[in-house]
CSV table of C-alpha atoms in Angstrom, one decimal:
chain,number,residue,atom,x,y,z
A,791,MET,CA,-39.6,-283.9,-166.0
A,792,MET,CA,-36.9,-286.6,-163.9
A,793,ALA,CA,-36.7,-290.6,-164.5
A,794,ASP,CA,-34.4,-293.0,-163.4
A,795,GLY,CA,-31.9,-290.0,-163.8
A,796,LEU,CA,-32.7,-289.6,-166.9
A,797,VAL,CA,-33.9,-285.7,-168.6
A,798,ILE,CA,-36.3,-286.2,-170.3
A,799,ASP,CA,-38.1,-283.2,-172.2
A,800,PRO,CA,-41.7,-283.3,-173.5
A,801,GLY,CA,-41.4,-283.8,-177.1
A,802,PRO,CA,-44.3,-283.1,-180.6
A,803,ALA,CA,-45.0,-286.7,-181.3
A,804,LEU,CA,-43.3,-289.5,-178.8
A,805,LEU,CA,-42.8,-287.8,-176.0
A,806,ALA,CA,-46.2,-285.9,-176.0
A,807,GLY,CA,-47.7,-287.4,-173.1
A,808,VAL,CA,-44.3,-287.2,-171.1
A,809,LEU,CA,-46.7,-285.5,-168.3
A,810,ASP,CA,-49.1,-287.3,-168.2
A,811,GLY,CA,-47.8,-291.0,-166.9
A,812,PRO,CA,-46.8,-294.2,-168.8
A,813,GLY,CA,-50.4,-295.7,-167.5
A,814,LEU,CA,-52.3,-296.7,-170.3
A,815,ALA,CA,-55.7,-295.1,-169.8
A,816,ALA,CA,-53.6,-291.2,-170.4
A,817,HIS,CA,-52.3,-292.9,-173.4
A,818,ARG,CA,-55.7,-293.8,-174.6
A,819,ARG,CA,-57.5,-290.9,-173.8
A,820,ARG,CA,-54.0,-289.4,-175.9
A,821,ALA,CA,-53.7,-292.5,-178.8
A,822,GLY,CA,-57.3,-294.1,-178.8
A,823,GLU,CA,-58.4,-297.8,-179.0
A,824,LEU,CA,-55.8,-299.7,-180.7
A,825,ARG,CA,-56.5,-299.5,-184.7
A,826,ARG,CA,-57.1,-302.3,-186.9
A,827,VAL,CA,-54.8,-302.5,-190.2
A,828,THR,CA,-53.7,-305.1,-192.5
A,829,GLY,CA,-49.8,-305.3,-193.6
A,830,GLU,CA,-50.2,-303.2,-196.6
A,831,ASP,CA,-51.6,-300.3,-194.8
A,832,VAL,CA,-48.9,-300.6,-192.7
A,833,ALA,CA,-46.2,-300.7,-195.3
A,834,ARG,CA,-48.3,-297.6,-197.1
A,835,ALA,CA,-48.2,-295.5,-194.1
A,836,ALA,CA,-44.3,-296.5,-193.3
A,837,GLU,CA,-43.4,-296.0,-196.7
A,838,ALA,CA,-45.1,-292.8,-197.2
A,839,ALA,CA,-43.6,-291.4,-193.8
A,840,GLY,CA,-40.5,-292.1,-194.8
A,841,LEU,CA,-40.2,-294.5,-191.4
A,842,ARG,CA,-36.6,-295.6,-191.0
A,843,GLY,CA,-35.0,-298.1,-188.5
A,844,ARG,CA,-33.9,-296.0,-185.2
A,845,GLY,CA,-31.7,-299.1,-184.5
A,846,GLY,CA,-28.3,-297.1,-186.3
A,847,ALA,CA,-28.8,-298.7,-189.7
A,848,ALA,CA,-31.1,-296.0,-190.2
A,849,PHE,CA,-33.0,-299.0,-193.1
A,850,PRO,CA,-36.3,-298.5,-194.5
A,851,PHE,CA,-39.2,-300.2,-192.2
A,852,ALA,CA,-41.2,-300.8,-195.6
A,853,ARG,CA,-39.1,-302.6,-197.1
A,854,LYS,CA,-37.9,-304.9,-194.5
A,855,LEU,CA,-42.2,-305.6,-193.5
A,856,ARG,CA,-42.7,-306.0,-197.2
A,857,THR,CA,-39.6,-308.9,-197.7
A,858,VAL,CA,-41.9,-310.3,-194.4
A,859,LEU,CA,-44.9,-310.2,-196.2
A,860,ASP,CA,-43.4,-311.9,-198.6
A,861,GLN,CA,-42.1,-314.9,-197.8
A,862,PRO,CA,-44.9,-317.6,-198.2
A,863,GLY,CA,-46.1,-320.6,-195.5
A,864,ARG,CA,-44.9,-319.7,-192.0
A,865,ARG,CA,-46.6,-317.3,-189.5
A,866,PRO,CA,-43.7,-313.9,-189.3
A,867,VAL,CA,-42.7,-313.5,-186.1
A,868,VAL,CA,-42.5,-309.9,-184.3
A,869,VAL,CA,-39.2,-308.6,-181.6
A,870,VAL,CA,-39.4,-304.9,-180.2
A,871,ASN,CA,-35.5,-304.5,-179.3
A,872,LEU,CA,-35.3,-302.5,-176.2
A,873,SER,CA,-31.6,-303.9,-175.3
A,874,GLU,CA,-30.0,-300.6,-176.5
A,875,GLY,CA,-26.6,-302.4,-176.0
A,876,GLU,CA,-25.5,-298.8,-177.0
A,877,PRO,CA,-24.6,-297.2,-173.4
A,878,LEU,CA,-24.3,-293.4,-174.0
A,879,SER,CA,-27.7,-293.8,-175.6
A,880,ALA,CA,-31.5,-293.4,-173.3
A,881,LYS,CA,-33.5,-292.6,-175.7
A,882,ASP,CA,-35.6,-296.9,-175.9
A,883,HIS,CA,-34.9,-296.5,-171.7
A,884,ALA,CA,-36.6,-293.4,-171.6
A,885,LEU,CA,-39.6,-294.8,-174.0
A,886,ALA,CA,-39.9,-297.3,-171.5
A,887,LEU,CA,-40.4,-295.0,-168.8
A,888,VAL,CA,-42.7,-292.6,-170.1
A,889,ALA,CA,-44.5,-294.5,-173.3
A,890,PRO,CA,-44.4,-297.8,-172.8
A,891,HIS,CA,-47.8,-298.5,-174.6
A,892,LEU,CA,-47.2,-296.4,-178.0
A,893,VAL,CA,-44.1,-298.8,-177.3
A,894,LEU,CA,-46.3,-301.7,-177.7
A,895,ASP,CA,-49.6,-300.1,-179.5
A,896,GLY,CA,-47.0,-299.9,-182.9
A,897,ALA,CA,-45.9,-303.3,-182.8
A,898,LEU,CA,-48.6,-305.4,-181.3
A,899,SER,CA,-51.0,-304.0,-184.0
A,900,VAL,CA,-48.3,-304.9,-186.4
A,901,ALA,CA,-48.2,-308.4,-184.9
A,902,ARG,CA,-52.0,-308.2,-185.5
A,903,ALA,CA,-51.5,-307.4,-188.7
A,904,ILE,CA,-48.8,-309.9,-189.9
A,905,GLY,CA,-50.6,-312.4,-188.3
A,906,ALA,CA,-47.9,-313.2,-186.4
A,907,ARG,CA,-47.4,-316.5,-184.2
A,908,ARG,CA,-45.5,-314.2,-181.3
A,909,THR,CA,-44.1,-311.3,-180.3
A,910,HIS,CA,-40.8,-311.3,-178.3
A,911,VAL,CA,-40.1,-308.5,-175.8
A,912,VAL,CA,-36.5,-308.1,-175.2
A,913,LEU,CA,-35.5,-306.1,-172.2
A,914,PRO,CA,-32.1,-305.1,-171.0
A,915,GLY,CA,-29.7,-306.6,-168.6
A,916,ASP,CA,-28.2,-303.7,-167.1
A,917,ARG,CA,-31.1,-301.2,-167.2
A,918,PRO,CA,-33.6,-302.6,-163.8
A,919,ALA,CA,-35.9,-298.9,-164.4
A,920,VAL,CA,-37.2,-300.3,-168.2
A,921,ARG,CA,-38.1,-303.7,-167.2
A,922,LEU,CA,-40.4,-302.8,-164.4
A,923,SER,CA,-41.6,-299.8,-166.5
A,924,VAL,CA,-42.6,-302.6,-169.7
A,925,LEU,CA,-44.0,-305.7,-167.4
A,926,ASP,CA,-46.4,-303.0,-165.5
A,927,ALA,CA,-47.3,-302.0,-168.7
A,928,LEU,CA,-47.8,-305.2,-170.8
A,929,GLU,CA,-50.1,-306.1,-167.1
A,930,GLN,CA,-52.2,-302.9,-167.6
A,931,ARG,CA,-53.1,-304.5,-171.3
A,932,ASP,CA,-55.5,-307.3,-172.7
A,933,ASP,CA,-53.6,-307.7,-175.7
A,934,THR,CA,-50.9,-309.4,-175.1
A,935,GLY,CA,-51.4,-313.2,-175.3
A,936,SER,CA,-48.8,-313.2,-177.7
A,937,VAL,CA,-46.2,-311.7,-175.9
A,938,ARG,CA,-43.2,-313.7,-173.9
A,939,CYS,CA,-40.2,-311.5,-173.0
A,940,HIS,CA,-36.5,-312.3,-172.4
A,941,VAL,CA,-33.9,-310.2,-170.3
A,942,ALA,CA,-30.2,-309.2,-172.5
A,943,SER,CA,-27.1,-309.9,-170.7
A,944,PRO,CA,-25.2,-306.8,-169.6
A,945,ARG,CA,-23.2,-306.6,-172.5
A,946,PHE,CA,-22.7,-304.3,-175.2
A,947,VAL,CA,-22.7,-306.5,-177.9
A,948,ALA,CA,-26.1,-308.4,-176.4
A,949,GLY,CA,-28.4,-305.9,-178.4
A,950,GLN,CA,-27.4,-306.6,-182.0
A,951,GLU,CA,-30.2,-308.4,-184.3
A,952,GLN,CA,-28.8,-311.7,-184.4
A,953,ALA,CA,-28.1,-311.8,-180.5
A,954,VAL,CA,-30.8,-310.8,-179.2
A,955,LEU,CA,-32.0,-313.5,-181.8
A,956,GLU,CA,-30.1,-316.0,-180.5
A,957,LEU,CA,-32.0,-314.6,-177.3
A,958,VAL,CA,-35.6,-315.4,-178.5
A,959,SER,CA,-34.1,-319.1,-180.2
A,960,GLY,CA,-33.1,-320.3,-176.5
A,961,ARG,CA,-29.8,-319.7,-177.1
A,962,GLU,CA,-26.7,-317.7,-175.6
A,963,ASN,CA,-27.2,-313.6,-176.1
A,964,LEU,CA,-24.2,-314.1,-178.5
A,965,PRO,CA,-23.7,-313.0,-182.0
A,966,VAL,CA,-23.7,-315.3,-184.8
A,967,THR,CA,-23.8,-315.1,-188.8
A,968,ALA,CA,-26.1,-314.2,-190.1
A,969,TRP,CA,-26.9,-316.6,-193.6
A,970,ARG,CA,-29.7,-314.7,-194.2
A,971,PRO,CA,-31.9,-311.7,-193.1
A,972,ALA,CA,-33.9,-311.7,-190.6
A,973,ALA,CA,-36.7,-311.3,-192.7
A,974,VAL,CA,-36.3,-314.0,-194.8
A,975,SER,CA,-35.3,-315.8,-192.0
A,976,GLY,CA,-35.3,-315.4,-187.8
A,977,VAL,CA,-36.5,-316.9,-184.8
A,978,GLY,CA,-36.8,-320.6,-185.9
A,979,GLY,CA,-36.0,-320.0,-189.6
A,980,ARG,CA,-40.0,-317.9,-189.8
A,981,PRO,CA,-39.9,-314.3,-191.1
A,982,THR,CA,-39.2,-312.3,-189.0
A,983,LEU,CA,-39.5,-308.2,-188.3
A,984,LEU,CA,-37.1,-306.9,-185.2
A,985,SER,CA,-37.0,-303.4,-184.8
A,986,ASN,CA,-36.1,-301.1,-181.4
A,987,ALA,CA,-38.9,-299.6,-179.5
A,988,GLU,CA,-38.0,-296.2,-180.7
A,989,THR,CA,-39.2,-297.8,-184.2
A,990,TRP,CA,-42.3,-299.7,-182.5
A,991,ALA,CA,-43.0,-295.9,-181.2
A,992,GLN,CA,-42.9,-294.2,-184.3
A,993,LEU,CA,-45.4,-297.1,-185.8
A,994,GLY,CA,-47.2,-296.4,-183.1
A,995,PHE,CA,-48.1,-292.6,-183.5
A,996,LEU,CA,-48.1,-293.4,-187.3
A,997,LEU,CA,-50.9,-296.4,-186.8
A,998,GLN,CA,-53.1,-294.5,-184.1
A,999,HIS,CA,-52.7,-290.8,-184.8
A,1000,GLY,CA,-52.4,-291.2,-188.8
A,1001,LEU,CA,-50.1,-290.0,-191.5
A,1002,ASP,CA,-51.4,-285.9,-191.4
A,1003,ALA,CA,-50.7,-286.5,-187.4
A,1004,TYR,CA,-47.0,-287.8,-188.3
A,1005,ARG,CA,-46.4,-285.5,-190.9
A,1006,ARG,CA,-47.2,-282.0,-188.9
A,1007,SER,CA,-43.7,-282.8,-187.1
A,1008,GLY,CA,-40.0,-282.5,-190.2
A,1009,THR,CA,-40.2,-281.4,-193.6
A,1010,VAL,CA,-41.8,-282.8,-196.7
A,1011,ASP,CA,-38.8,-284.9,-197.2
A,1012,GLU,CA,-38.2,-286.5,-193.9
A,1013,PRO,CA,-41.6,-286.3,-192.0
A,1014,GLY,CA,-41.5,-286.8,-188.3
A,1015,THR,CA,-39.1,-286.8,-186.0
A,1016,THR,CA,-35.8,-288.9,-184.5
A,1017,LEU,CA,-34.8,-288.9,-180.3
A,1018,LEU,CA,-31.3,-287.8,-178.9
A,1019,THR,CA,-30.0,-288.9,-176.6
A,1020,VAL,CA,-27.6,-285.6,-175.7
A,1021,SER,CA,-24.6,-286.0,-172.9
A,1022,ALA,CA,-22.9,-282.7,-171.5
A,1023,PRO,CA,-19.9,-282.7,-168.6
A,1024,GLY,CA,-21.6,-282.7,-165.2
A,1025,ARG,CA,-25.2,-282.8,-167.0
A,1026,PRO,CA,-27.7,-285.3,-166.9
A,1027,ARG,CA,-28.7,-287.3,-169.6
A,1028,HIS,CA,-31.3,-285.5,-171.9
A,1029,VAL,CA,-33.7,-287.3,-174.1
A,1030,ARG,CA,-35.5,-284.9,-176.7
A,1031,GLU,CA,-37.4,-285.5,-179.6
A,1032,ALA,CA,-35.9,-283.5,-182.7
A,1033,GLU,CA,-37.9,-282.3,-185.7
A,1034,HIS,CA,-36.1,-283.6,-188.6
A,1035,GLY,CA,-35.1,-280.3,-190.8
A,1036,ARG,CA,-34.8,-278.1,-187.4
A,1037,ALA,CA,-30.9,-277.6,-187.2
A,1038,MET,CA,-29.1,-279.9,-184.5
A,1039,GLY,CA,-27.9,-276.6,-182.8
A,1040,ASP,CA,-31.1,-275.8,-181.8
A,1041,VAL,CA,-32.6,-278.7,-180.2
A,1042,VAL,CA,-29.3,-279.5,-178.9
A,1043,PRO,CA,-28.2,-275.4,-177.6
A,1044,GLU,CA,-25.4,-277.5,-175.3
A,1045,LEU,CA,-23.3,-276.7,-178.5
A,1046,GLY,CA,-23.0,-273.3,-178.5
A,1047,HIS,CA,-21.6,-273.3,-175.3
A,1048,PRO,CA,-18.7,-271.5,-175.3
A,1049,ALA,CA,-17.0,-273.6,-172.6
A,1050,GLY,CA,-17.0,-277.2,-174.6
A,1051,ALA,CA,-14.7,-278.8,-176.6
A,1052,ASP,CA,-14.4,-278.4,-180.4
A,1053,LEU,CA,-15.7,-282.0,-181.3
A,1054,VAL,CA,-18.8,-284.0,-180.3
A,1055,LEU,CA,-19.1,-287.7,-180.3
A,1056,LEU,CA,-22.6,-287.9,-182.6
A,1057,GLY,CA,-24.5,-291.5,-182.8
A,1058,GLY,CA,-22.4,-293.7,-179.8
A,1059,PHE,CA,-19.3,-295.8,-179.3
A,1060,HIS,CA,-20.2,-296.9,-182.3
A,1061,GLY,CA,-20.5,-293.7,-183.7
A,1062,SER,CA,-17.8,-290.5,-185.4
A,1063,TRP,CA,-16.6,-287.5,-184.0
A,1064,VAL,CA,-17.8,-284.2,-185.8
A,1065,PRO,CA,-16.9,-280.3,-185.2
A,1066,ARG,CA,-18.6,-278.8,-183.0
A,1067,ASP,CA,-19.4,-275.5,-185.5
A,1068,GLU,CA,-19.9,-277.8,-188.3
A,1069,LEU,CA,-22.8,-280.3,-185.7
A,1070,ALA,CA,-24.8,-277.2,-185.2
A,1071,ARG,CA,-25.1,-275.9,-188.7
A,1072,THR,CA,-26.3,-278.9,-190.4
A,1073,PRO,CA,-30.0,-279.9,-190.2
A,1074,VAL,CA,-31.6,-283.2,-187.7
A,1075,SER,CA,-32.0,-285.2,-190.8
A,1076,VAL,CA,-30.4,-289.1,-191.4
A,1077,GLU,CA,-29.8,-287.6,-195.3
A,1078,GLY,CA,-28.6,-284.1,-194.6
A,1079,LEU,CA,-26.0,-285.8,-192.2
A,1080,ARG,CA,-24.9,-288.7,-194.7
A,1081,SER,CA,-24.2,-286.0,-197.7
A,1082,ARG,CA,-22.2,-284.9,-194.8
A,1083,GLY,CA,-20.4,-287.7,-194.5
A,1084,HIS,CA,-21.8,-288.4,-190.8
A,1085,ALA,CA,-24.3,-290.9,-188.6
A,1086,LEU,CA,-26.9,-290.1,-186.3
A,1087,GLY,CA,-26.6,-293.4,-185.5
A,1088,ALA,CA,-28.7,-294.5,-182.0
A,1089,GLY,CA,-28.8,-290.9,-182.2
A,1090,VAL,CA,-26.2,-289.8,-179.1
A,1091,VAL,CA,-25.0,-286.3,-179.2
A,1092,GLN,CA,-22.1,-286.3,-175.9
A,1093,LEU,CA,-19.5,-282.7,-175.8
A,1094,LEU,CA,-16.8,-283.0,-174.5
A,1095,GLY,CA,-15.9,-280.5,-171.3
A,1096,VAL,CA,-13.1,-278.5,-173.3
A,1097,GLU,CA,-9.9,-280.0,-170.5
A,1098,GLU,CA,-10.6,-283.4,-172.8
A,1099,CYS,CA,-9.2,-284.1,-175.4
A,1100,PRO,CA,-11.0,-286.3,-177.9
A,1101,VAL,CA,-7.6,-288.4,-178.8
A,1102,ARG,CA,-7.5,-289.9,-174.9
A,1103,ARG,CA,-11.3,-290.1,-175.0
A,1104,THR,CA,-11.0,-292.6,-178.1
A,1105,THR,CA,-8.3,-294.3,-176.5
A,1106,GLU,CA,-10.7,-294.9,-173.4
A,1107,ILE,CA,-13.6,-296.2,-175.5
A,1108,VAL,CA,-11.7,-298.7,-177.8
A,1109,ARG,CA,-10.4,-300.1,-174.5
A,1110,THR,CA,-14.0,-300.5,-173.7
A,1111,LEU,CA,-15.4,-301.6,-176.7
A,1112,ALA,CA,-12.2,-304.0,-177.0
A,1113,GLY,CA,-13.0,-305.7,-173.6
A,1114,GLU,CA,-17.0,-305.9,-174.9
A,1115,SER,CA,-15.6,-307.6,-177.7
A,1116,ALA,CA,-18.1,-311.1,-177.3
A,1117,GLY,CA,-14.9,-312.9,-178.3
A,1118,ARG,CA,-16.0,-314.9,-180.3
A,1119,CYS,CA,-14.8,-313.9,-183.8
A,1120,GLY,CA,-11.2,-313.9,-184.1
A,1121,PRO,CA,-10.8,-310.1,-185.8
A,1122,CYS,CA,-13.2,-308.8,-183.6
A,1123,ARG,CA,-11.4,-310.6,-180.6
A,1124,LEU,CA,-7.8,-309.8,-180.6
A,1125,GLY,CA,-7.9,-306.6,-183.3
A,1126,LEU,CA,-9.9,-304.2,-180.4
A,1127,PRO,CA,-7.7,-305.1,-178.8
A,1128,ALA,CA,-4.4,-304.5,-181.3
A,1129,LEU,CA,-6.0,-301.4,-182.4
A,1130,TRP,CA,-6.7,-300.4,-178.0
A,1131,ALA,CA,-3.1,-300.7,-177.8
A,1132,ALA,CA,-2.2,-298.5,-180.9
A,1133,LEU,CA,-3.7,-296.0,-179.6
A,1134,GLU,CA,-2.3,-296.3,-176.2
A,1135,ASP,CA,1.0,-295.9,-177.9
A,1136,LEU,CA,-0.3,-292.8,-180.4
A,1137,GLY,CA,-0.8,-291.0,-177.4
A,1138,ALA,CA,2.3,-291.8,-176.1
A,1139,GLY,CA,4.5,-290.8,-178.8
A,1140,ARG,CA,5.1,-294.5,-179.3
A,1141,SER,CA,3.3,-294.8,-182.6
A,1142,ASP,CA,1.7,-292.8,-185.7
A,1143,ALA,CA,-1.0,-293.0,-187.7
A,1144,ALA,CA,-0.2,-294.9,-189.9
A,1145,GLU,CA,-0.5,-297.7,-187.7
A,1146,VAL,CA,-3.5,-297.1,-185.7
A,1147,GLU,CA,-5.3,-296.8,-189.6
A,1148,ARG,CA,-4.4,-299.9,-190.8
A,1149,LEU,CA,-5.3,-301.8,-187.9
A,1150,ALA,CA,-8.5,-299.9,-187.7
A,1151,THR,CA,-9.6,-300.7,-192.0
A,1152,LEU,CA,-8.3,-304.7,-191.0
A,1153,VAL,CA,-10.9,-304.8,-189.1
A,1154,THR,CA,-13.8,-303.7,-190.5
A,1155,GLY,CA,-16.3,-305.8,-192.0
A,1156,ARG,CA,-14.6,-309.2,-190.1
A,1157,GLY,CA,-17.1,-310.9,-187.9
A,1158,ALA,CA,-20.8,-312.1,-186.9
A,1159,CYS,CA,-22.2,-308.1,-185.8
A,1160,ALA,CA,-21.0,-304.8,-186.9
A,1161,HIS,CA,-19.4,-304.4,-183.8
A,1162,PRO,CA,-15.9,-304.3,-185.1
A,1163,ASP,CA,-17.2,-301.8,-187.7
A,1164,GLY,CA,-18.9,-299.3,-185.5
A,1165,THR,CA,-15.2,-299.8,-183.2
A,1166,SER,CA,-13.0,-298.7,-187.0
A,1167,ARG,CA,-15.7,-295.9,-187.8
A,1168,LEU,CA,-15.1,-294.0,-184.4
A,1169,VAL,CA,-11.6,-294.2,-185.1
A,1170,ARG,CA,-11.2,-293.9,-188.2
A,1171,SER,CA,-13.3,-290.3,-187.8
A,1172,LEU,CA,-10.5,-289.2,-185.2
A,1173,LEU,CA,-7.9,-289.5,-187.4
A,1174,SER,CA,-10.3,-288.1,-190.0
A,1175,VAL,CA,-11.2,-285.0,-188.9
A,1176,THR,CA,-8.6,-283.6,-186.5
A,1177,PRO,CA,-5.1,-285.2,-188.3
A,1178,GLU,CA,-2.8,-282.1,-186.3
A,1179,GLU,CA,-4.0,-283.3,-183.5
A,1180,VAL,CA,-3.9,-286.7,-184.0
A,1181,ALA,CA,-0.1,-286.1,-186.0
A,1182,ALA,CA,0.6,-283.9,-182.0
A,1183,HIS,CA,0.1,-286.8,-179.8
A,1184,ALA,CA,2.3,-288.9,-182.6
A,1185,ARG,CA,5.0,-286.3,-181.3
A,1186,GLY,CA,4.4,-286.8,-177.3
A,1187,VAL,CA,2.2,-283.6,-177.4
A,1188,CYS,CA,-1.2,-282.9,-176.6
A,1189,THR,CA,-2.1,-279.4,-177.8
A,1190,LEU,CA,-5.4,-279.2,-175.3
A,1191,THR,CA,-5.2,-278.4,-171.9
A,1192,ASP,CA,-6.1,-282.1,-170.5
A,1193,ALA,CA,-3.9,-282.8,-167.9
A,1194,MET,CA,-4.8,-286.6,-168.4
A,1195,CYS,CA,-2.7,-286.5,-172.1
A,1196,PRO,CA,-0.4,-288.1,-173.1
A,1197,ALA,CA,-0.6,-290.9,-171.5
A,1198,PRO,CA,2.3,-291.3,-169.1
B,461,MET,CA,-26.3,-311.6,-212.8
B,462,THR,CA,-25.1,-313.4,-209.6
B,463,ASP,CA,-22.0,-313.6,-208.5
B,464,GLN,CA,-19.6,-315.7,-206.3
B,465,ARG,CA,-18.6,-314.4,-203.0
B,466,LEU,CA,-16.0,-315.8,-199.9
B,467,ARG,CA,-18.4,-315.9,-196.9
B,468,VAL,CA,-16.6,-316.0,-193.2
B,469,ASP,CA,-18.6,-317.8,-190.5
B,470,TRP,CA,-16.2,-316.2,-187.8
B,471,PRO,CA,-17.5,-317.5,-184.9
B,472,SER,CA,-16.6,-320.9,-186.9
B,473,CYS,CA,-13.1,-319.9,-187.7
B,474,THR,CA,-10.0,-321.1,-186.2
B,475,ALA,CA,-7.5,-319.5,-187.7
B,476,ARG,CA,-6.5,-322.9,-189.3
B,477,GLY,CA,-5.7,-320.8,-192.9
B,478,VAL,CA,-5.8,-324.0,-195.2
B,479,CYS,CA,-8.0,-322.0,-197.0
B,480,HIS,CA,-5.0,-319.1,-197.7
B,481,GLU,CA,-2.9,-322.4,-198.7
B,482,LEU,CA,-5.8,-323.5,-201.1
B,483,LEU,CA,-7.2,-319.9,-202.3
B,484,PRO,CA,-3.9,-317.7,-201.9
B,485,GLU,CA,-4.9,-315.8,-204.4
B,486,MET,CA,-8.3,-314.2,-203.0
B,487,ILE,CA,-7.4,-315.0,-199.3
B,488,ASP,CA,-4.8,-313.2,-197.7
B,489,LEU,CA,-4.1,-313.7,-193.8
B,490,ASP,CA,-3.7,-311.4,-191.0
B,491,ASP,CA,-1.6,-310.9,-188.2
B,492,TRP,CA,-3.0,-312.9,-186.4
B,493,GLY,CA,-3.6,-315.3,-189.0
B,494,TYR,CA,-7.1,-315.4,-189.9
B,495,PRO,CA,-7.7,-315.4,-193.7
B,496,VAL,CA,-8.7,-311.9,-195.5
B,497,THR,CA,-11.0,-312.9,-198.5
B,498,SER,CA,-11.4,-310.2,-201.2
B,499,ARG,CA,-14.0,-308.6,-201.9
B,500,ASP,CA,-14.1,-309.4,-205.6
B,501,PRO,CA,-16.7,-312.5,-207.4
B,502,VAL,CA,-14.1,-315.1,-207.6
B,503,PRO,CA,-13.6,-315.1,-211.0
B,504,PRO,CA,-14.8,-318.1,-213.1
B,505,GLU,CA,-11.4,-319.7,-213.3
B,506,LEU,CA,-11.0,-319.8,-210.0
B,507,VAL,CA,-14.3,-321.5,-208.2
B,508,GLY,CA,-13.4,-324.4,-208.8
B,509,PHE,CA,-10.1,-323.9,-205.6
B,510,ALA,CA,-12.9,-321.6,-204.1
B,511,ARG,CA,-15.6,-324.8,-203.8
B,512,THR,CA,-12.3,-326.8,-202.8
B,513,ALA,CA,-11.1,-324.4,-199.9
B,514,VAL,CA,-15.0,-325.3,-199.3
B,515,ARG,CA,-15.0,-328.7,-198.7
B,516,LEU,CA,-11.2,-328.5,-197.4
B,517,CYS,CA,-11.9,-326.1,-194.2
B,518,PRO,CA,-11.4,-327.5,-190.9
B,519,GLN,CA,-13.9,-325.9,-189.1
B,520,LEU,CA,-16.0,-325.7,-192.0
B,521,ALA,CA,-15.7,-321.9,-191.6
B,522,LEU,CA,-15.7,-320.9,-195.7
B,523,ARG,CA,-18.5,-320.8,-197.2
B,524,LEU,CA,-19.4,-319.3,-201.4
B,525,VAL,CA,-22.2,-317.4,-201.4
B,526,GLU,CA,-23.9,-315.8,-204.1
B,527,VAL,CA,-25.3,-312.4,-204.3
B,528,SER,CA,-26.2,-309.9,-206.9
B,529,GLY,CA,-24.1,-307.0,-206.9
B,530,PRO,CA,-21.2,-305.4,-204.5
B,531,GLY,CA,-21.4,-307.0,-202.0
B,532,PRO,CA,-19.5,-306.7,-197.8
B,533,ARG,CA,-16.3,-307.6,-197.5
B,534,ARG,CA,-17.2,-311.0,-194.6
């Protein structure tokens, strides 16, 4: 179906109800009434399902939950992060439009299970349809007494965990240094269980439909599914639910189009460049991708047109990311523009890869959030995946047929 | 076994460079004068100097944190 400029394909689990509409009645017919579970039930189910966070870091959910459960004293807080700062990603966006109650089921049943004091729902500042759909869904329910909504700033780093915790705490929606994990000390010093919308929807499916239903998709080692946002030149973005273990080329047939460029952007602006043929053969799997040195990140697959040059595209993305720095941390505020300038110089044949590599390495790990790290990852993947093309640019030549490249 | 490592509160750091003056063995400066701290644990013979660097940072942006196992570069 088409919604808000996205094509949302029906899927085996999370996106099974796409054609039934987002209403509560249709959702309850599919998923049943909200199950009563304990924190231990949730931790065991998440462990058995091998559920990992879907915000990009793929952290095991059960470990985060157990850390929250292990904190003595104060009642915890749940945060549903729908802000989706990654511009190429639209999976949380799609869930908010077609399955908001699955997201809320996951968050609210876990909140009840762990005795959470509050559930904070953080909505994106730049995706109005998401706000409306989630507010509508909240109004339809009678279990939202503990819910408070917030709207994130329309910027890349606003969706980062620490920035979201700041927003929820009533401060500016920008990253700050985390001395302790949110699961230990988050909102108001309380143990805080923060996950993005897809993670809560995965939990909603797991808790409402049960482990057996969850395991019906995917492999023994990695049960379940993952959401991808696929974009290709001249086409609307597609959000697809991919079963773990299937070849990426089966789930994303666009990878087989002969007219595409040889490199694909995987994971988003903070992701990495991957050869198209190699990606098509790789299974949809955190471990499968990791063993080949890649990461699914936010689940973005962006294909380039055959006339688009990855060096130029990387330069454009780094320019965007440099502009998206919150400007609070010196190495990011000054380092990302320098990295952009070095890429521009490289593209114009005025510099070589060594300076780009030096700056990319220099900014890594030196900020309150992972913005410099993600930017660096993208740049370094370009240098390692296509050294010939990078070297050609350093000589002032683009071997592709990109009319815009090298930059004049 | 916990190690002591240096960590910078980046939003607070304003590149005054005092930490580098006091602990050059573990803190370098980048192109813009911001600290590049060693990822390694602070060796016992330098812990006293590290504490001094932490105390004298004009922005209170440097900390010694206890971590078990290898830590990220922060």
